[in-house]
Coordinates of C-alpha atoms in Angstrom, one line a residue:
Chain A
M1 CA 0.0 0.0 0.0
T2 CA 1.4 3.4 -1.0
R3 CA 1.4 5.5 2.1
L4 CA 3.3 8.6 1.2
V5 CA 3.1 10.2 -2.2
A6 CA 4.9 13.3 -3.4
R7 CA 3.7 14.5 -6.9
A8 CA 5.9 17.0 -8.7
V9 CA 6.8 18.8 -5.5
T10 CA 8.4 22.2 -6.1
V11 CA 9.7 24.5 -3.3
R12 CA 11.2 27.8 -4.2
A13 CA 13.3 30.4 -2.3
G14 CA 12.8 33.5 -4.3
E15 CA 13.6 32.7 -7.9
R16 CA 15.6 29.6 -7.1
A17 CA 14.0 26.2 -7.0
L18 CA 15.3 24.3 -3.9
V19 CA 13.2 21.3 -4.9
D20 CA 12.1 21.1 -8.5
G21 CA 9.3 18.7 -9.5
A22 CA 10.2 15.9 -7.2
S23 CA 7.9 12.8 -7.4
L24 CA 8.2 9.9 -5.0
A25 CA 5.9 7.2 -3.6
V26 CA 6.8 5.3 -0.5
A27 CA 4.9 2.2 0.5
A28 CA 4.1 1.0 4.0
G29 CA 7.0 -1.4 5.0
E30 CA 9.5 0.4 2.9
V31 CA 12.7 2.3 3.7
V32 CA 13.7 4.9 1.1
A33 CA 17.1 6.7 1.5
L34 CA 17.3 10.2 0.3
V35 CA 20.9 10.9 -0.9
G36 CA 22.6 13.7 -2.7
P37 CA 25.4 16.3 -2.3
N38 CA 25.2 19.2 0.1
G39 CA 22.6 21.7 -1.0
A40 CA 20.9 19.2 -3.3
G41 CA 17.6 19.9 -1.4
K42 CA 17.3 16.8 0.8
S43 CA 16.3 18.6 4.0
T44 CA 13.9 20.9 2.0
L45 CA 12.3 17.9 0.4
L46 CA 12.0 16.2 3.7
A47 CA 10.4 19.3 5.2
A48 CA 7.9 19.3 2.3
L49 CA 7.1 15.7 2.9
A50 CA 6.5 16.5 6.6
G51 CA 4.1 19.3 5.7
D52 CA 6.3 21.9 7.3
R53 CA 6.2 24.4 4.5
P54 CA 3.8 25.5 1.8
L55 CA 4.6 24.1 -1.6
D56 CA 5.1 26.2 -4.7
G57 CA 3.9 23.3 -6.9
G58 CA 2.7 19.7 -6.7
E59 CA 1.3 18.0 -3.6
V60 CA 2.2 15.6 -0.8
T61 CA -0.4 13.1 0.3
F62 CA -0.6 10.6 3.2
D63 CA -3.0 7.7 2.3
G64 CA -4.4 9.9 -0.4
R65 CA -5.0 13.0 1.6
P66 CA -3.0 16.2 1.0
V67 CA -0.9 17.0 4.1
T68 CA -1.5 20.7 3.6
A69 CA -5.2 20.2 4.3
M70 CA -4.6 18.2 7.5
P71 CA -4.9 19.9 11.0
L72 CA -1.6 19.9 12.9
R73 CA -2.8 17.5 15.5
E74 CA -3.9 14.9 13.0
L75 CA -0.6 15.4 11.1
A76 CA 1.2 14.7 14.5
R77 CA -0.6 11.4 14.7
R78 CA 0.3 10.4 11.1
R79 CA 3.9 11.3 10.8
A80 CA 6.9 11.8 13.0
V81 CA 10.1 13.7 12.1
L82 CA 13.6 13.5 13.5
P83 CA 15.2 16.9 13.0
Q84 CA 18.8 17.2 11.8
R85 CA 20.3 19.0 14.8
P86 CA 18.1 18.5 17.8
A87 CA 18.8 21.5 20.1
L88 CA 17.3 21.5 23.5
A89 CA 18.9 23.2 26.4
A90 CA 16.1 22.9 29.0
S91 CA 17.1 20.5 31.7
Y92 CA 14.5 17.8 30.9
S93 CA 15.7 14.3 31.7
A94 CA 16.0 11.9 28.7
L95 CA 12.8 10.2 29.8
E96 CA 10.9 13.5 29.9
V97 CA 12.0 14.3 26.4
V98 CA 10.6 11.0 25.2
M99 CA 7.4 11.6 27.1
L100 CA 7.0 14.9 25.1
G101 CA 6.7 12.7 22.0
L102 CA 3.6 10.8 23.3
V103 CA 1.1 12.9 21.4
D104 CA -1.8 10.5 21.4
P105 CA -3.4 10.2 24.8
V106 CA -5.9 7.7 23.6
R107 CA -3.3 5.1 22.8
V108 CA -1.0 5.7 25.7
G109 CA -3.6 6.3 28.4
G110 CA -3.8 9.5 30.4
G111 CA -1.9 8.3 33.5
D112 CA 1.6 9.6 34.2
D113 CA 2.9 6.2 35.1
A114 CA 1.6 4.7 31.8
R115 CA 3.3 7.5 30.0
R116 CA 6.6 6.9 31.9
I117 CA 6.5 3.2 31.1
A118 CA 5.8 3.8 27.4
A119 CA 8.6 6.3 27.2
R120 CA 11.0 4.0 29.0
H121 CA 10.1 1.3 26.5
H122 CA 11.0 3.5 23.6
L123 CA 14.4 4.5 25.2
D124 CA 15.2 0.8 25.7
A125 CA 14.3 0.1 22.1
V126 CA 17.1 2.4 20.9
G127 CA 19.5 1.2 23.6
V128 CA 19.6 4.3 25.8
G129 CA 17.3 3.1 28.6
H130 CA 20.2 3.6 31.0
L131 CA 20.2 7.3 30.3
A132 CA 16.5 7.7 31.3
G133 CA 17.2 9.9 34.3
R134 CA 20.0 11.9 33.0
A135 CA 19.6 15.6 32.1
Y136 CA 19.4 16.0 28.4
P137 CA 22.0 18.8 28.1
T138 CA 24.6 16.6 29.8
L139 CA 24.3 13.9 27.2
S140 CA 26.8 13.5 24.3
G141 CA 25.7 14.4 20.8
G142 CA 25.3 10.8 19.8
E143 CA 23.3 10.1 23.0
Q144 CA 21.1 13.1 22.4
Q145 CA 20.4 11.9 18.8
R146 CA 19.3 8.5 20.0
V147 CA 17.1 10.0 22.7
Q148 CA 15.5 12.2 20.0
L149 CA 15.0 9.0 17.9
A150 CA 13.2 7.4 20.9
R151 CA 11.0 10.5 21.1
V152 CA 10.1 10.2 17.5
L153 CA 9.4 6.5 17.8
A154 CA 7.2 7.2 20.8
Q155 CA 5.2 9.6 18.6
L156 CA 4.7 6.9 16.1
G157 CA 3.3 4.6 18.8
E158 CA 2.7 0.9 18.7
L159 CA 0.3 0.8 15.7
G160 CA 1.7 0.7 12.2
G161 CA 0.6 2.7 9.2
R162 CA 2.4 6.0 9.8
V163 CA 5.1 8.0 8.1
L164 CA 8.6 8.3 9.7
L165 CA 10.9 11.0 8.3
L166 CA 14.5 11.0 9.6
D167 CA 17.0 13.8 8.7
E168 CA 20.5 12.4 8.9
P169 CA 19.9 10.2 12.0
T170 CA 23.4 8.8 11.9
A171 CA 25.3 12.1 11.7
A172 CA 26.6 12.1 15.3
L173 CA 27.0 8.3 15.7
D174 CA 29.8 5.8 15.6
P175 CA 29.6 2.9 13.1
R176 CA 28.0 0.5 15.5
H177 CA 25.2 2.9 16.4
Q178 CA 24.8 4.0 12.8
H179 CA 23.8 0.5 12.0
A180 CA 21.7 0.1 15.2
V181 CA 19.7 3.3 14.4
L182 CA 19.1 2.2 10.8
A183 CA 18.2 -1.3 11.9
R184 CA 15.6 0.4 14.2
A185 CA 14.3 2.4 11.2
R186 CA 14.1 -0.9 9.3
R187 CA 12.1 -2.5 12.1
A188 CA 9.7 0.5 12.0
A189 CA 9.1 -0.2 8.3
E190 CA 8.4 -3.8 9.2
D191 CA 5.8 -2.6 11.7
G192 CA 4.0 -1.1 8.7
H193 CA 5.4 2.5 8.6
A194 CA 6.7 4.2 5.5
V195 CA 10.2 5.4 6.2
V196 CA 12.2 8.1 4.5
V197 CA 15.7 8.7 5.7
V198 CA 18.2 11.3 4.6
L199 CA 21.7 9.8 4.5
H200 CA 25.2 11.0 3.5
D201 CA 26.8 7.6 3.7
L202 CA 26.0 5.8 0.5
S203 CA 27.3 2.5 1.9
L204 CA 24.7 2.7 4.7
A205 CA 22.1 3.6 2.2
A206 CA 22.9 0.5 0.1
R207 CA 22.9 -1.7 3.2
W208 CA 19.6 -0.6 4.8
A209 CA 17.4 1.0 2.2
D210 CA 14.9 -0.8 -0.1
R211 CA 15.2 2.0 -2.5
I212 CA 17.5 5.1 -2.9
A213 CA 16.3 8.4 -4.2
L214 CA 19.2 10.5 -5.6
L215 CA 18.7 14.2 -5.4
H216 CA 20.7 16.6 -7.5
R217 CA 20.1 20.4 -7.6
G218 CA 16.6 20.0 -6.4
R219 CA 15.7 17.2 -8.9
L220 CA 15.2 13.5 -8.2
V221 CA 17.6 12.2 -10.9
R222 CA 17.1 8.6 -10.1
V223 CA 14.9 6.5 -7.8
G224 CA 15.3 2.8 -7.6
S225 CA 17.0 -0.2 -5.8
P226 CA 20.5 0.4 -4.5
E227 CA 21.9 -1.5 -7.5
E228 CA 20.0 0.8 -10.0
V229 CA 21.0 4.1 -8.3
L230 CA 24.5 3.4 -7.2
E231 CA 26.0 3.5 -10.6
R232 CA 29.6 4.8 -10.9
S233 CA 29.1 7.2 -13.7
L234 CA 25.9 8.7 -12.3
L235 CA 27.4 9.2 -8.9
R236 CA 30.6 10.7 -10.3
A237 CA 28.5 13.3 -12.2
V238 CA 26.3 14.1 -9.2
F239 CA 28.8 14.1 -6.3
E240 CA 31.8 15.3 -8.4
V241 CA 34.2 12.8 -6.8
D242 CA 35.8 9.6 -8.1
L243 CA 33.8 6.7 -6.7
D244 CA 34.3 3.0 -6.6
L245 CA 31.7 0.5 -5.7
I246 CA 32.8 -2.7 -4.1
P247 CA 30.5 -5.6 -3.1
H248 CA 30.5 -5.7 0.7
P249 CA 32.7 -8.6 1.8
G250 CA 29.9 -9.7 4.2
G251 CA 27.7 -10.4 1.2
R252 CA 25.1 -7.8 1.6
G253 CA 25.3 -4.2 0.3
L254 CA 28.0 -2.2 -1.4
C255 CA 31.0 -0.3 -0.1
V256 CA 31.3 3.1 -1.7
V257 CA 34.8 4.3 -1.7
S258 CA 35.4 7.9 -2.8
A259 CA 38.4 10.0 -3.9
P260 CA 38.7 13.5 -5.2
L261 CA 38.4 13.8 -9.0
E262 CA 41.7 14.3 -10.8
S263 CA 41.5 17.6 -12.5
Chain B
M1 CA 19.6 27.5 30.6
I2 CA 21.8 25.4 32.8
D3 CA 19.6 25.0 35.9
A4 CA 20.8 24.3 39.4
V5 CA 20.1 20.6 39.2
A6 CA 22.1 20.0 36.1
A7 CA 24.9 22.3 37.2
A8 CA 25.3 20.5 40.6
A9 CA 25.2 17.0 39.2
P10 CA 26.6 16.9 35.6
V11 CA 26.5 13.2 35.2
G12 CA 23.9 12.2 37.8
D13 CA 20.2 11.7 37.4
V14 CA 17.8 14.5 37.4
R15 CA 16.1 14.7 40.8
R16 CA 13.0 16.7 41.3
P17 CA 10.8 17.4 44.2
D18 CA 7.2 16.2 43.9
G19 CA 5.3 19.0 42.0
G20 CA 2.0 18.7 43.9
R21 CA 3.8 18.9 47.3
A22 CA 5.9 21.9 46.1
L23 CA 2.7 23.7 45.1
A24 CA 1.2 22.9 48.5
V25 CA 4.2 24.3 50.3
L26 CA 4.1 27.5 48.2
G27 CA 0.4 27.8 48.9
V28 CA 0.8 27.4 52.6
A29 CA 3.7 29.9 52.6
L30 CA 1.6 32.4 50.7
A31 CA -1.4 32.0 53.1
A32 CA 0.9 32.5 56.0
A33 CA 2.5 35.6 54.4
V34 CA -0.9 37.1 53.7
V35 CA -1.9 36.7 57.4
V36 CA 1.3 38.1 58.7
A37 CA 1.3 41.0 56.2
A38 CA -2.3 41.8 57.1
G39 CA -1.3 42.0 60.7
A40 CA 1.9 44.0 60.3
G41 CA 2.0 47.8 60.3
A42 CA 1.7 50.9 62.5
V43 CA -1.0 49.0 64.5
S44 CA 0.3 45.5 65.0
I45 CA -2.4 42.8 65.0
A46 CA -1.8 39.2 66.0
P47 CA -2.1 36.5 63.3
G48 CA -4.9 34.9 65.4
D49 CA -6.9 38.1 65.3
V50 CA -6.4 38.4 61.5
L51 CA -7.7 34.9 61.1
A52 CA -10.6 35.7 63.4
V53 CA -11.5 38.7 61.1
L54 CA -11.3 36.4 58.0
A55 CA -13.5 33.8 59.8
R56 CA -16.1 36.3 60.8
R57 CA -16.3 37.5 57.2
A58 CA -16.8 33.9 56.2
G59 CA -19.6 33.5 58.7
L60 CA -17.6 31.6 61.4
D61 CA -16.8 32.6 64.9
L62 CA -13.2 32.3 66.0
G63 CA -13.3 34.8 68.8
E64 CA -13.8 38.5 69.4
V65 CA -11.9 41.2 67.6
S66 CA -12.2 44.9 68.2
A67 CA -14.2 46.9 65.6
R68 CA -11.1 49.0 65.1
D69 CA -8.8 46.0 64.4
E70 CA -11.4 44.5 62.1
A71 CA -11.7 47.7 60.1
I72 CA -7.9 48.0 59.8
V73 CA -7.5 44.4 58.7
W74 CA -10.5 44.1 56.4
S75 CA -10.8 47.6 54.9
I76 CA -7.2 48.8 54.8
R77 CA -4.6 46.1 54.9
L78 CA -6.2 43.0 53.3
P79 CA -7.2 44.8 50.0
R80 CA -3.6 45.9 49.7
V81 CA -2.1 42.5 50.6
V82 CA -4.5 40.6 48.2
L83 CA -3.8 43.1 45.4
A84 CA -0.1 42.4 45.9
A85 CA -0.8 38.7 45.7
V86 CA -2.9 39.0 42.6
V87 CA -0.4 41.3 40.8
G88 CA 2.6 39.2 41.9
A89 CA 0.9 36.0 40.7
S90 CA 0.1 37.7 37.3
L91 CA 3.7 38.8 36.9
G92 CA 5.1 35.4 37.9
I93 CA 2.9 33.4 35.6
A94 CA 3.2 35.9 32.7
G95 CA 7.0 35.7 33.0
A96 CA 7.1 31.9 33.0
A97 CA 4.8 31.6 30.0
L98 CA 6.6 34.3 28.0
Q99 CA 9.9 32.6 28.7
G100 CA 8.4 29.3 27.5
V101 CA 7.0 30.8 24.3
V102 CA 10.3 32.5 23.3
R103 CA 12.4 29.8 24.9
N104 CA 14.5 32.2 26.7
P105 CA 14.8 32.9 30.5
L106 CA 15.3 36.6 29.8
A107 CA 11.7 37.2 28.7
D108 CA 10.5 39.3 31.7
P109 CA 7.3 41.3 31.2
G110 CA 9.4 44.4 32.1
L111 CA 12.2 43.6 29.6
V112 CA 10.1 42.7 26.6
G113 CA 7.9 45.7 26.7
V114 CA 4.6 44.5 28.3
S115 CA 5.0 46.8 31.3
S116 CA 6.1 49.9 29.4
G117 CA 3.3 49.4 26.8
A118 CA 0.8 48.9 29.6
A119 CA 2.1 52.1 31.3
L120 CA 1.8 54.0 28.0
G121 CA -1.7 52.7 27.5
A122 CA -2.6 53.8 31.1
V123 CA -1.1 57.3 30.6
V124 CA -2.8 57.8 27.2
F125 CA -6.0 56.9 28.9
L126 CA -5.5 59.3 31.8
V127 CA -4.8 62.1 29.3
L128 CA -7.2 61.4 26.5
G129 CA -9.8 59.2 28.2
D130 CA -12.0 61.8 29.9
P131 CA -14.6 61.7 27.1
L132 CA -14.8 57.9 27.6
V133 CA -15.2 58.2 31.3
A134 CA -17.9 60.9 30.8
A135 CA -19.7 58.6 28.4
A136 CA -19.6 55.5 30.6
P137 CA -18.9 56.5 34.2
A138 CA -19.9 53.0 35.4
L139 CA -17.1 51.5 33.5
A140 CA -14.4 54.0 34.7
T141 CA -12.6 51.5 36.9
W142 CA -12.4 49.0 34.0
L143 CA -11.2 51.4 31.3
L144 CA -7.8 52.1 32.8
P145 CA -6.8 48.4 32.9
A146 CA -8.3 47.8 29.5
A147 CA -6.1 50.7 28.1
A148 CA -3.1 49.3 29.8
F149 CA -3.8 45.9 28.4
A150 CA -4.1 47.3 24.8
G151 CA -0.8 49.0 25.2
G152 CA 0.9 45.9 26.5
V153 CA -0.4 43.7 23.7
V154 CA 0.9 46.2 21.0
T155 CA 4.4 46.6 22.4
T156 CA 4.9 43.0 23.2
S157 CA 3.7 41.9 19.8
I158 CA 6.2 44.3 18.2
A159 CA 9.1 43.2 20.4
V160 CA 8.4 39.5 19.9
A161 CA 7.9 40.0 16.1
L162 CA 11.3 41.9 16.0
A163 CA 13.0 39.0 17.8
R164 CA 11.8 36.3 15.5
V165 CA 14.2 35.4 12.7
D166 CA 13.6 32.4 10.5
G167 CA 11.1 30.9 13.0
R168 CA 13.5 31.2 15.9
T169 CA 13.4 33.8 18.7
S170 CA 16.8 35.5 19.0
A171 CA 17.4 36.5 22.6
I172 CA 19.5 39.5 21.7
N173 CA 16.9 40.8 19.3
L174 CA 14.2 40.2 22.0
I175 CA 16.1 42.4 24.5
L176 CA 16.9 45.0 21.9
G177 CA 13.3 45.0 20.7
G178 CA 12.2 45.4 24.3
V179 CA 14.6 48.3 24.8
A180 CA 13.4 49.9 21.6
V181 CA 9.7 49.7 22.3
T182 CA 10.3 50.7 25.9
A183 CA 12.1 53.8 24.7
I184 CA 9.3 54.6 22.2
A185 CA 6.7 54.1 25.0
A186 CA 8.7 56.4 27.3
A187 CA 8.9 59.1 24.6
L188 CA 5.2 58.9 24.0
M189 CA 4.5 59.0 27.7
G190 CA 6.6 62.1 27.9
L191 CA 4.5 63.6 25.1
C192 CA 1.3 62.8 26.9
I193 CA 2.6 64.4 30.1
F194 CA 3.7 67.4 28.1
V195 CA 0.2 68.0 26.8
A196 CA -1.7 67.0 30.0
N197 CA -3.5 69.6 32.0
D198 CA -3.0 70.0 35.7
A199 CA -5.7 67.6 36.8
Q200 CA -4.5 64.9 34.5
L201 CA -0.9 65.5 35.6
R202 CA -2.0 64.9 39.1
S203 CA -3.6 61.6 38.3
I204 CA -0.6 60.5 36.2
T205 CA 1.7 61.4 39.1
F206 CA -0.4 59.6 41.6
W207 CA -0.6 56.5 39.4
S208 CA 3.0 56.5 38.4
L209 CA 4.2 56.5 42.0
G210 CA 3.7 52.8 41.6
S211 CA 2.5 51.8 45.0
L212 CA 0.0 49.3 46.1
G213 CA -1.3 51.9 48.5
A214 CA -4.4 52.7 46.4
A215 CA -5.9 49.3 47.0
T216 CA -9.6 48.9 47.6
W217 CA -11.7 45.8 47.3
S218 CA -13.3 47.1 44.1
L219 CA -9.9 47.7 42.6
V220 CA -8.8 44.2 43.7
G221 CA -11.9 42.9 42.0
V222 CA -11.1 44.5 38.6
V223 CA -7.5 43.5 38.7
A224 CA -8.4 39.9 39.7
A225 CA -10.9 39.6 36.9
F226 CA -8.1 40.4 34.3
A227 CA -5.6 38.2 36.2
A228 CA -8.0 35.3 36.3
I229 CA -7.9 35.0 32.5
A230 CA -4.1 34.5 32.7
L231 CA -4.2 32.3 35.8
V232 CA -6.8 30.0 34.4
G233 CA -5.9 30.2 30.7
L234 CA -2.1 29.9 30.7
P235 CA -1.8 26.5 32.6
A236 CA -4.0 25.0 29.8
L237 CA -1.1 25.8 27.5
A238 CA 1.4 23.8 29.6
P239 CA 1.7 20.8 27.2
A240 CA 2.3 23.0 24.2
L241 CA 4.8 25.1 26.1
D242 CA 6.7 22.0 27.1
R243 CA 6.9 20.9 23.5
L244 CA 8.0 24.3 22.4
L245 CA 11.2 23.8 24.4
L246 CA 12.1 21.2 21.8
G247 CA 12.1 23.9 19.2
E248 CA 9.4 25.6 17.1
V249 CA 9.6 23.2 14.2
E250 CA 9.7 20.2 16.5
A251 CA 6.7 21.4 18.5
R252 CA 4.8 21.8 15.2
H253 CA 5.7 18.2 14.3
L254 CA 4.1 17.2 17.6
G255 CA 0.9 19.1 16.7
V256 CA 1.5 22.4 18.4
D257 CA 0.1 25.5 16.6
V258 CA 3.1 27.7 17.6
E259 CA 1.6 31.0 16.3
R260 CA -1.7 30.4 18.2
V261 CA 0.1 29.5 21.4
S262 CA 2.4 32.5 21.3
R263 CA -0.6 34.8 20.5
R264 CA -2.5 33.5 23.5
V265 CA 0.5 33.8 25.8
I266 CA 1.0 37.4 24.7
V267 CA -2.7 38.3 25.1
A268 CA -3.1 36.6 28.5
G269 CA 0.2 38.0 29.7
A270 CA -0.7 41.5 28.6
L271 CA -4.1 41.2 30.3
A272 CA -2.7 40.2 33.6
V273 CA 0.3 42.5 33.6
G274 CA -1.7 45.4 32.1
A275 CA -4.2 45.2 34.9
G276 CA -1.4 45.1 37.5
V277 CA 0.3 48.1 35.9
A278 CA -3.0 50.0 35.8
A279 CA -3.5 49.4 39.5
C280 CA -0.1 50.0 40.9
G281 CA 2.4 51.1 38.2
V282 CA 5.4 49.2 36.8
I283 CA 6.8 46.6 39.1
G284 CA 9.9 45.0 37.6
F285 CA 11.8 41.7 37.8
V286 CA 9.1 39.6 39.6
G287 CA 8.5 37.8 36.2
L288 CA 12.2 37.2 35.7
L289 CA 13.2 36.2 39.2
V290 CA 10.4 33.9 40.2
P291 CA 10.2 31.6 37.2
H292 CA 14.0 31.3 37.3
L293 CA 13.9 30.1 40.9
M294 CA 11.0 27.8 40.3
R295 CA 12.6 26.2 37.2
G296 CA 15.8 25.5 39.2
W297 CA 13.8 24.0 41.9
L298 CA 11.0 22.1 40.1
G299 CA 12.3 21.6 36.6
P300 CA 11.1 22.9 33.2
A301 CA 7.7 21.2 33.0
H302 CA 5.1 23.9 32.7
A303 CA 2.3 22.0 34.4
T304 CA 4.1 22.7 37.6
L305 CA 6.2 25.7 36.6
L306 CA 3.3 27.9 35.7
P307 CA 1.2 27.6 39.0
A308 CA 4.4 27.6 41.0
S309 CA 5.5 30.8 39.4
A310 CA 2.1 32.3 40.1
L311 CA 2.2 31.3 43.8
G312 CA 5.9 32.3 44.0
G313 CA 5.2 35.7 42.4
A314 CA 2.3 36.3 44.8
L315 CA 4.5 35.3 47.8
L316 CA 7.4 37.5 46.6
L317 CA 5.2 40.6 46.1
V318 CA 3.3 40.2 49.3
L319 CA 6.7 40.0 51.2
A320 CA 8.2 42.9 49.1
D321 CA 5.2 45.1 49.9
L322 CA 5.4 44.2 53.5
G323 CA 9.1 45.2 53.5
A324 CA 8.3 48.4 51.5
R325 CA 5.8 49.7 54.1
T326 CA 7.6 48.5 57.3
A327 CA 11.3 48.9 56.5
A328 CA 11.4 52.7 56.7
A329 CA 8.1 53.2 58.6
P330 CA 6.3 55.5 58.8
A331 CA 7.7 56.4 55.4
E332 CA 6.9 53.9 52.5
L333 CA 9.5 52.7 50.0
P334 CA 8.2 52.1 46.4
V335 CA 7.9 48.3 46.2
G336 CA 9.5 48.3 42.7
I337 CA 12.8 49.3 44.3
L338 CA 12.8 46.1 46.4
T339 CA 11.8 43.8 43.5
A340 CA 14.5 45.4 41.3
L341 CA 17.1 45.0 44.0
A342 CA 16.3 41.3 44.2
G343 CA 15.7 40.7 40.5
A344 CA 18.4 42.7 38.7
P345 CA 21.3 40.5 40.0
V346 CA 19.5 37.5 38.6
L347 CA 19.4 39.1 35.2
L348 CA 23.2 39.7 35.5
V349 CA 23.7 36.0 36.5
L350 CA 21.6 34.8 33.5
V351 CA 23.5 37.0 31.1
R352 CA 26.8 35.9 32.6
R353 CA 25.8 32.2 32.1
G354 CA 25.3 32.8 28.4
A355 CA 21.5 32.7 28.4
A356 CA 21.6 35.8 26.2
R357 CA 23.4 33.9 23.5
E358 CA 21.1 30.9 23.3
V359 CA 17.6 30.6 22.1
A360 CA 16.6 27.9 24.6
P361 CA 16.1 28.3 28.3

């Protein structure tokens, strides 16, 4: 079932098109990685998918309904967004941050204890249950990112059928946690959510995404399986580096090795 | 903001007192302060006698009190003490909510222009409002607070709008915007005073002395009616204000209509602060000092922080007014001097800690 559909989405800043006619359909159970060079429009497209900004053309729908027509509260029950640089200086504990994500009182129950237990469960699920009582500003960047991921997963709740948008969720993480976070995103897809994740690391995209959407100067130049999109000449043209693709020794995915172009 | 808990225990768990118990403690302290303040003064009246007066008013008999003491407590002191409590509660809760909405601990009603706008509204009314009073004499007590409210909404909206850049509220712009609108308000007040006639000048001077001394039960009623909107309405915004601490975009993702929340906070804050300013002039720093202390003690969650700031503000202003009228008796200090002496150092500490650089509290 196609959960999230973007049709010819265009977002402009003045005369310049940040996203230019992007079309993308993401099914429930699918992980789509959004890749592209800096400034290609990845975060802008993600914000458009989230319903954060008015579109200058095209439309975004969840289950057939345009996001721009949805009230904010309904939108909050249908999609969750992990921001790129989560900034929060208030001295909430990690647990309290996750509790802020529990937007649907019907599902969680009104009681504070039920909310605490639900939030703790989501912290455990991303492996940071031991940080529950710590003040958020005292956590490391990687720990903060995982706490925010737990908050976003808490917003999705236990039922499937929602849209999960992650903007560079692996940016502050070591390799082990990069895989752990993407495995968690993968599991969210298996729960029936449609997942879009912005990634810089093409090897991670090849390993964890069902499909890759390659964005270049605001246009989606190719959308398809990792094998279809990660093509040497295409990537060289888009990223302007020399790239080599090596099958992962472990048997699954590709290693993408880059070097500066000889000029 | 680095609060006291995080600073003291950088790697330990966050420990917080129970919110309900903390509110109960503040409530009891406020009640005790009201009784003590109502008994203190040139004629000293024992707390038991104050309680007896209150009980008699409620239809209970707790013992005999002389008619003189009853008149002093009920007609002279209590209106003033209750007015202090209502105005203090308004300043405290308005400060806490404003700080939540702009995610900055520097957002004091006095600093972001609510108070100066309200003062301008009040002065404009005192100079130009005579035809209105003549037309509707019954509404005269309500018109001054309404004018102050209007002034407060306008200046605060301007300051907050100036401070917002790309969906974020810049602290430095907020302070500069507050300075700018305060300067404009001061200039316009000067203009009003310049064109005022002698009678108007007298009422402006009387009002701008900024004392709680003009308190009567009917004035308390008017101010409380305005304050009630903030005291009842703002706590309902607690979940939204909590989520706003994550950031404006993040709060939106969680279903918070950021524009609507900030509009409501500004209107409710200006109502409460405007009525207070209309009644007793500009009293600074309560809205800065009290939420700061409460946040350090109870944490950032607004469900507790907002009522705690209201109770704490009431307690502070009742005690400050008690100090103001007893410290140099029989002379009376302006209460704003005491709150500024207590609050301004806190502003310095916050700036020193770098709160002015960050957008989040």
